[in-house]
Short mmCIF file of C-alpha atoms in Angstrom, two decimals:
data_model
loop_
_atom_site.label_atom_id
_atom_site.label_comp_id
_atom_site.label_asym_id
_atom_site.label_seq_id
_atom_site.Cartn_x
_atom_site.Cartn_y
_atom_site.Cartn_z
CA MET A 1 182.13 195.26 136.18
CA LYS A 2 183.96 192.61 138.50
CA THR A 3 187.80 192.48 139.04
CA ILE A 4 189.30 189.15 139.50
CA ARG A 5 192.95 188.57 140.70
CA ILE A 6 194.25 185.09 140.50
CA GLY A 7 197.79 183.78 139.71
CA GLY A 8 199.32 187.20 139.51
CA VAL A 9 196.95 188.08 136.60
CA THR A 10 194.20 190.86 137.27
CA GLU A 11 191.15 190.62 134.91
CA LYS A 12 188.38 193.08 134.58
CA ILE A 13 184.94 191.01 133.60
CA ILE A 14 182.20 192.87 131.94
CA GLU A 15 178.84 191.82 133.36
CA ARG A 16 175.43 192.22 131.77
CA SER A 17 174.48 194.74 134.37
CA ASP A 18 177.12 196.98 132.68
CA MET A 19 175.18 197.41 129.80
CA PRO A 20 171.39 197.58 130.66
CA PRO A 21 168.72 197.91 128.05
CA GLN A 22 168.77 201.68 127.60
CA LYS A 23 172.66 201.64 127.24
CA LEU A 24 172.38 198.76 124.67
CA LYS A 25 169.83 200.77 122.77
CA LYS A 26 171.91 203.92 122.67
CA ALA A 27 174.98 201.93 121.56
CA LEU A 28 173.42 199.85 118.90
CA GLY A 29 170.25 201.99 118.09
CA LYS A 30 171.66 203.60 114.88
CA GLU A 31 173.47 200.32 113.84
CA THR A 32 172.38 197.70 111.02
CA VAL A 33 173.98 194.47 111.93
CA ALA A 34 174.49 192.15 108.82
CA VAL A 35 175.16 188.76 109.80
CA ILE A 36 176.99 186.92 106.95
CA GLY A 37 176.23 183.15 107.46
CA TYR A 38 173.41 181.22 108.98
CA GLY A 39 175.31 178.30 110.55
CA VAL A 40 174.93 177.53 114.23
CA GLN A 41 176.47 180.65 115.41
CA GLY A 42 174.90 182.93 112.65
CA ARG A 43 171.46 181.64 113.49
CA GLY A 44 171.59 181.66 117.18
CA GLN A 45 173.20 185.30 117.49
CA SER A 46 171.03 186.80 114.96
CA LEU A 47 167.79 185.50 116.48
CA ASN A 48 168.92 186.80 119.82
CA MET A 49 169.76 190.09 118.71
CA ARG A 50 166.62 190.42 116.85
CA ASP A 51 164.78 189.40 120.07
CA ASN A 52 166.86 192.04 121.97
CA GLY A 53 165.59 194.90 119.53
CA VAL A 54 168.58 195.22 117.40
CA LYS A 55 168.15 195.77 113.64
CA VAL A 56 169.37 192.69 112.13
CA ILE A 57 169.80 191.61 108.57
CA ILE A 58 171.14 188.32 107.04
CA GLY A 59 173.43 187.93 104.00
CA LEU A 60 173.54 184.68 102.29
CA ARG A 61 173.84 182.74 99.09
CA LYS A 62 170.28 183.00 97.50
CA GLY A 63 168.48 179.76 97.39
CA GLY A 64 170.75 177.51 99.44
CA GLU A 65 169.70 175.56 102.42
CA SER A 66 170.62 178.38 104.79
CA TRP A 67 168.45 180.63 102.89
CA LYS A 68 165.48 178.43 103.05
CA LEU A 69 165.96 177.84 106.88
CA ALA A 70 166.27 181.78 107.30
CA VAL A 71 163.11 182.29 105.60
CA LYS A 72 161.51 179.71 107.79
CA ASP A 73 162.82 181.61 110.93
CA GLY A 74 161.08 184.79 109.76
CA TRP A 75 163.79 186.63 107.97
CA LYS A 76 162.03 188.18 104.73
CA PRO A 77 163.89 188.41 101.50
CA GLY A 78 164.51 192.03 100.12
CA THR A 79 163.89 193.26 103.73
CA THR A 80 165.79 191.55 106.34
CA LEU A 81 167.45 188.94 103.90
CA PHE A 82 169.69 189.61 101.29
CA GLY A 83 172.55 188.37 98.97
CA LEU A 84 175.93 188.71 100.49
CA PRO A 85 177.28 191.79 98.75
CA GLU A 86 174.08 193.59 99.27
CA ALA A 87 174.02 192.81 102.85
CA VAL A 88 177.64 193.95 103.61
CA ARG A 89 176.80 197.20 101.69
CA LYS A 90 173.83 197.72 104.01
CA GLY A 91 175.55 196.91 107.28
CA THR A 92 177.19 199.17 109.74
CA VAL A 93 178.27 196.04 111.52
CA ILE A 94 179.30 193.09 109.56
CA GLN A 95 179.18 189.76 111.66
CA TYR A 96 181.30 187.54 109.52
CA LEU A 97 180.12 184.13 110.68
CA LEU A 98 180.83 181.83 107.93
CA SER A 99 183.09 178.69 108.59
CA ASP A 100 186.78 179.65 108.65
CA ALA A 101 187.21 178.09 105.24
CA GLY A 102 184.05 179.97 104.13
CA GLN A 103 185.58 183.28 105.32
CA LYS A 104 188.53 182.66 103.30
CA GLU A 105 186.55 181.87 100.13
CA GLN A 106 184.09 184.72 100.44
CA TRP A 107 186.57 187.38 101.74
CA PRO A 108 186.92 189.43 98.55
CA ILE A 109 183.26 190.10 98.31
CA VAL A 110 183.08 191.14 101.81
CA ARG A 111 186.20 193.35 101.38
CA ASP A 112 185.12 194.99 98.33
CA ASN A 113 181.59 195.95 99.95
CA LEU A 114 182.65 196.94 103.34
CA GLN A 115 181.72 200.74 103.99
CA PRO A 116 184.20 203.07 105.77
CA GLY A 117 183.50 203.26 109.59
CA ALA A 118 181.82 199.73 109.70
CA ALA A 119 182.56 197.22 112.25
CA LEU A 120 183.86 194.00 111.08
CA TYR A 121 182.97 191.42 113.70
CA PHE A 122 184.38 187.94 114.23
CA SER A 123 183.44 185.16 116.61
CA HIS A 124 186.71 183.51 116.28
CA GLY A 125 190.23 184.72 115.73
CA PHE A 126 191.17 182.35 113.00
CA SER A 127 190.98 184.38 109.78
CA ILE A 128 192.69 187.46 111.29
CA VAL A 129 195.47 185.58 113.18
CA TYR A 130 196.37 183.24 110.25
CA SER A 131 195.80 185.81 107.71
CA GLU A 132 198.85 184.40 105.58
CA GLN A 133 196.76 181.39 105.24
CA THR A 134 193.22 182.94 104.80
CA GLY A 135 194.01 186.12 102.94
CA VAL A 136 191.83 188.06 105.29
CA VAL A 137 193.46 191.56 105.91
CA PRO A 138 190.84 194.17 106.72
CA PRO A 139 191.08 197.73 105.45
CA LYS A 140 192.42 200.45 107.81
CA ASN A 141 189.02 202.47 107.72
CA VAL A 142 186.99 199.96 109.64
CA ASP A 143 186.67 198.63 113.44
CA VAL A 144 187.76 195.03 113.74
CA VAL A 145 186.32 193.30 116.97
CA LEU A 146 185.75 189.88 117.96
CA VAL A 147 182.97 188.37 120.52
CA ALA A 148 183.57 184.54 120.89
CA PRO A 149 180.75 182.69 122.84
CA LYS A 150 182.10 179.85 124.75
CA GLY A 151 179.81 177.35 123.35
CA SER A 152 177.88 176.09 120.17
CA GLY A 153 175.57 178.47 118.63
CA THR A 154 172.71 176.13 119.72
CA THR A 155 173.73 176.71 123.37
CA VAL A 156 173.78 180.42 122.74
CA ARG A 157 170.32 180.39 121.56
CA ARG A 158 168.98 177.85 124.01
CA HIS A 159 170.61 179.68 127.10
CA PHE A 160 168.80 182.95 125.74
CA LEU A 161 165.38 181.10 125.60
CA GLU A 162 166.14 179.77 129.15
CA GLY A 163 166.73 183.32 130.44
CA ARG A 164 170.42 182.43 131.07
CA GLY A 165 173.55 183.67 129.36
CA ILE A 166 176.64 182.27 127.63
CA ASN A 167 179.92 183.31 128.70
CA SER A 168 182.10 185.02 125.98
CA SER A 169 185.47 186.67 125.33
CA PHE A 170 185.84 189.82 123.39
CA ALA A 171 188.79 191.52 121.73
CA ILE A 172 189.63 194.71 119.60
CA HIS A 173 191.99 194.20 116.68
CA GLN A 174 191.45 197.67 115.20
CA ASP A 175 189.81 200.78 116.44
CA TYR A 176 189.33 203.15 113.48
CA THR A 177 186.21 204.95 114.82
CA GLY A 178 187.03 205.16 118.48
CA ARG A 179 183.87 203.21 119.30
CA ALA A 180 185.26 199.64 118.73
CA ARG A 181 185.10 198.64 122.44
CA GLU A 182 181.67 200.12 122.94
CA ARG A 183 180.43 198.24 119.84
CA ALA A 184 182.02 195.14 121.09
CA ILE A 185 180.64 195.12 124.49
CA ALA A 186 177.20 195.99 123.30
CA LEU A 187 177.17 193.31 120.76
CA GLY A 188 178.52 190.77 123.02
CA ILE A 189 175.52 191.39 125.42
CA ALA A 190 172.99 191.54 122.53
CA ILE A 191 174.03 188.05 121.30
CA GLY A 192 173.08 186.72 124.89
CA SER A 193 176.28 186.87 126.79
CA GLY A 194 176.05 186.77 130.52
CA PHE A 195 179.33 188.24 131.07
CA LEU A 196 182.50 189.00 128.88
CA PHE A 197 186.24 188.66 129.54
CA GLU A 198 188.80 190.45 127.60
CA THR A 199 191.37 188.66 125.34
CA SER A 200 193.29 189.14 122.05
CA PHE A 201 192.46 187.67 118.69
CA GLU A 202 195.62 185.48 119.04
CA ARG A 203 194.99 184.41 122.61
CA GLU A 204 191.41 183.51 121.63
CA VAL A 205 192.29 181.28 118.61
CA PHE A 206 195.21 179.46 120.34
CA SER A 207 193.13 178.62 123.39
CA ASP A 208 189.97 177.75 121.37
CA LEU A 209 191.66 175.42 118.99
CA THR A 210 193.64 173.70 121.63
CA GLY A 211 190.40 173.27 123.75
CA GLU A 212 188.33 171.93 120.85
CA ARG A 213 190.83 169.20 119.98
CA GLY A 214 191.59 168.73 123.78
CA VAL A 215 189.31 168.32 126.62
CA LEU A 216 186.25 169.94 125.11
CA MET A 217 185.98 167.61 122.29
CA GLY A 218 188.73 165.43 120.92
CA ALA A 219 190.73 164.29 124.26
CA ILE A 220 187.34 163.74 126.02
CA TYR A 221 186.29 161.30 123.39
CA GLY A 222 189.63 159.58 123.21
CA LEU A 223 189.47 159.00 126.88
CA TRP A 224 186.10 157.80 126.83
CA LEU A 225 186.94 155.36 124.06
CA ALA A 226 189.77 154.14 125.70
CA GLN A 227 187.92 153.27 128.90
CA TYR A 228 185.10 151.87 127.12
CA GLU A 229 187.23 149.50 124.96
CA THR A 230 189.12 148.36 128.09
CA LEU A 231 185.95 147.48 129.92
CA ARG A 232 184.70 145.62 126.92
CA GLU A 233 187.94 143.75 126.46
CA GLN A 234 187.48 142.68 130.12
CA GLY A 235 184.11 141.26 129.67
CA HIS A 236 181.79 143.92 130.71
CA SER A 237 178.62 144.28 128.78
CA PRO A 238 177.99 147.29 126.46
CA SER A 239 175.48 148.93 128.78
CA GLU A 240 177.66 148.67 131.89
CA ALA A 241 180.73 149.94 130.03
CA PHE A 242 178.71 152.97 128.60
CA ASN A 243 177.31 153.78 131.90
CA GLU A 244 180.43 153.77 133.77
CA THR A 245 182.22 155.80 130.95
CA VAL A 246 179.65 158.32 129.64
CA GLU A 247 176.39 158.40 131.19
CA GLU A 248 177.47 158.65 134.75
CA ALA A 249 179.85 161.48 133.71
CA THR A 250 177.31 163.61 131.67
CA GLN A 251 174.25 163.07 133.93
CA SER A 252 175.70 162.75 137.30
CA LEU A 253 179.19 163.91 137.77
CA TYR A 254 179.71 166.70 135.32
CA PRO A 255 176.83 168.79 136.21
CA LEU A 256 178.14 168.88 139.81
CA ILE A 257 181.49 170.40 138.41
CA GLY A 258 179.54 172.99 136.58
CA GLU A 259 177.68 173.65 139.59
CA ASN A 260 180.37 174.39 142.23
CA GLY A 261 183.72 173.12 141.08
CA MET A 262 185.93 169.83 140.96
CA ASP A 263 186.27 169.59 144.88
CA TRP A 264 182.42 169.68 145.28
CA MET A 265 182.08 166.87 142.82
CA TYR A 266 184.63 164.95 144.88
CA ALA A 267 183.02 165.77 148.10
CA ASN A 268 179.80 164.39 146.75
CA CYS A 269 181.34 161.10 145.86
CA SER A 270 182.30 158.13 148.03
CA SER A 271 185.53 157.84 149.87
CA THR A 272 186.66 155.07 147.71
CA ALA A 273 185.93 157.17 144.49
CA GLN A 274 187.56 160.16 146.35
CA ARG A 275 190.76 158.34 147.03
CA GLY A 276 190.86 156.82 143.54
CA ALA A 277 190.38 160.24 141.76
CA LEU A 278 192.98 161.91 143.83
CA ASP A 279 195.55 159.40 143.30
CA TRP A 280 195.08 158.88 139.72
CA TYR A 281 194.54 162.28 138.14
CA ARG A 282 198.31 163.17 138.24
CA VAL A 283 198.90 159.84 136.36
CA PHE A 284 196.65 161.06 133.46
CA ARG A 285 197.93 164.75 133.59
CA ASP A 286 201.47 163.56 133.31
CA ALA A 287 200.60 161.06 130.41
CA SER A 288 198.67 163.71 128.53
CA LYS A 289 200.68 167.00 129.07
CA PRO A 290 203.11 166.10 126.34
CA VAL A 291 200.46 165.60 123.87
CA PHE A 292 198.78 169.17 124.85
CA ARG A 293 202.07 170.57 124.45
CA ASP A 294 202.47 169.12 120.96
CA LEU A 295 198.92 170.39 120.10
CA TYR A 296 199.65 173.77 121.33
CA GLU A 297 202.69 173.99 119.34
CA LYS A 298 200.79 172.81 116.10
CA VAL A 299 198.25 175.69 116.63
CA ARG A 300 200.68 178.26 117.39
CA THR A 301 202.92 177.62 114.36
CA GLY A 302 199.79 177.27 111.94
CA VAL A 303 200.36 173.56 111.28
CA GLU A 304 196.89 172.58 112.51
CA THR A 305 195.19 175.49 110.87
CA ARG A 306 196.68 174.72 107.45
CA ARG A 307 195.58 171.10 107.71
CA THR A 308 192.16 172.18 108.68
CA LEU A 309 191.68 174.82 105.80
CA GLU A 310 192.84 172.05 103.38
CA SER A 311 190.49 169.49 104.51
CA ASN A 312 187.46 171.86 104.91
CA SER A 313 187.92 173.41 101.66
CA LYS A 314 187.59 170.21 99.62
CA PRO A 315 184.62 169.88 97.36
CA THR A 316 183.74 166.65 99.13
CA TYR A 317 184.01 168.20 102.53
CA ARG A 318 180.40 167.62 103.61
CA GLU A 319 180.25 164.08 102.37
CA ASP A 320 183.70 163.14 103.84
CA LEU A 321 182.57 164.56 107.14
CA GLU A 322 179.21 162.73 107.15
CA LYS A 323 181.24 159.39 106.56
CA GLU A 324 183.35 160.24 109.72
CA LEU A 325 180.33 161.10 111.87
CA LYS A 326 178.37 158.12 110.72
CA GLY A 327 181.37 155.92 111.74
CA VAL A 328 181.12 157.47 115.32
CA ARG A 329 177.19 157.20 115.23
CA GLU A 330 177.26 153.49 114.36
CA SER A 331 180.18 152.47 116.57
CA GLU A 332 179.26 150.00 119.38
CA MET A 333 179.73 152.79 121.98
CA TRP A 334 177.19 155.33 120.65
CA ARG A 335 174.78 152.57 119.60
CA ILE A 336 174.37 151.36 123.04
CA GLY A 337 174.59 155.25 124.10
CA ALA A 338 171.45 155.65 122.07
CA GLU A 339 169.69 152.81 123.96
CA VAL A 340 170.71 153.92 127.18
CA ARG A 341 169.52 157.52 126.66
CA MET A 342 166.11 156.16 125.71
CA LEU A 343 165.73 154.55 129.18
CA ARG A 344 166.11 157.85 131.03
CA PRO A 345 162.71 158.43 132.56
CA GLU A 346 162.23 161.90 131.09
CA ARG A 347 162.80 160.46 127.68
CA GLN A 348 160.07 157.98 128.15
CA SER A 349 157.79 160.31 129.61
CA ALA A 350 158.12 162.74 126.84
CA ALA A 351 157.70 159.84 124.31
CA LYS A 352 154.69 158.72 125.96
CA LYS A 353 153.10 162.27 125.77
CA ALA A 354 154.18 162.62 122.12
CA ALA A 355 152.48 159.36 121.23
CA ALA A 356 149.33 160.55 123.12
CA ALA A 357 149.26 163.74 121.47
CA SER A 358 149.65 162.04 118.00
CA ASN A 359 146.92 159.50 118.90
CA GLY A 360 144.54 162.32 119.88
CA ALA A 361 145.09 164.47 116.75
CA ALA A 362 144.46 161.38 114.59
CA SER A 363 141.33 160.66 116.23
CA ALA A 364 140.07 164.43 116.38
CA PRO A 365 137.09 165.37 114.22
CA ALA A 366 137.89 167.03 110.88
CA GLY A 367 136.58 170.23 111.85
CA ALA A 368 138.13 170.38 115.42
CA ALA A 369 141.04 172.80 114.30
CA LYS A 370 138.72 175.56 113.29
CA ASN A 371 137.04 175.46 116.76
CA GLY A 372 140.32 175.63 118.67
CA SER A 373 143.26 178.01 118.38
CA ARG A 374 143.30 180.10 115.28
CA ARG A 375 146.76 179.20 114.56
CA PRO A 376 148.00 175.52 113.63
CA ALA A 377 150.02 173.74 116.44
CA ARG A 378 153.03 173.70 114.12
CA LYS A 379 153.17 177.51 113.92
CA ARG A 380 152.67 177.89 117.48
CA ALA A 381 155.60 175.46 118.28
CA ALA A 382 157.94 177.27 115.60
CA SER A 383 157.07 180.62 117.13
CA LYS A 384 157.78 179.57 120.70
CA SER A 385 161.22 178.07 119.77
CA ALA A 386 162.22 181.07 117.59
CA ARG A 387 161.30 183.89 120.50
CA PRO A 388 161.86 183.82 124.20
CA ARG A 389 159.16 185.18 126.56
CA LYS A 390 161.67 187.76 127.71
CA ALA A 391 164.75 189.22 125.94
CA VAL A 392 167.94 188.50 127.76
CA GLY A 393 169.46 191.67 128.71
CA SER A 394 166.26 193.02 129.96
CA ARG A 395 165.63 193.18 133.68
CA GLY A 396 161.78 193.51 133.18
#
């Protein structure tokens, strides 16, 4: 456990070494974790826990696309894959990982099948904090905990397969059994967290919704678009505008920030770039801070969540979303972006290898597969992507 003291605040950070494999097994050895939902978080977290030796089952609507994907990933109907009510009844930990709108819709089924002493687990504080909008009010005889990975479920899984770890927050909303904290920390490590910092359901959802709409996704795209459009208006070519706006940021500069901080990135740039950045960041801060304050207030008061639930609960939600994403994908900035990404040497090398492999397979004799590996190449590749060589959380 690491203690951090900055800005008058003391924080205790849980590290992976605080929950070694034997301790993890003791904490979760008698648990059956029922993961409800198989979107990016449900899929990533469940596969990581399975690979870490946790007993996991999946609860889904039978026959849907998520059900088919779960079967493809090796979950077996009637053994580790069940309809939603049965999975909830069988679970001692219920990881409620449907979308926020989905959690609102399915809550009566989950509530009516929860067993006393179970742990109700969330990866977002939304449903609990905005219970007047969602109707999600847990019974008093269950633990209610949160583990919120700071990244997409795709990243949770990818980091696990690479032997790394995502950073996550955790919180305890209700401790019925006296084991809620131990359960939350153990589950946080089991899903692939490298470290965990403690928060509350309220602080998690306020910061998360602000971040997603702000610099993590919404604001950064808005800034990129504003700069790209300005450069194009001034006669710069699409490729030049994209390279100076997005490609250099994501491929050169942002990795330096992630590696060692903003000052490290500045120190590795020219003196002209340093001077310009240090002079102009305050201008952008002062211009955007009122927008962030307005955003935070809309999150805090539930205005933003109410709008989100209304939009995401529409019958045409998926079709409407795809139209919006298509508009982004087919805009000039991202069309040139696709062309620029294909010019990266590693992309070209991968494309050449794939073409060579395809040509080789096409020209191979009909009986070649029988004389080689006993397993088809497709199954080998699927197995490699589904399971890591070594489970994260194990030092071995």
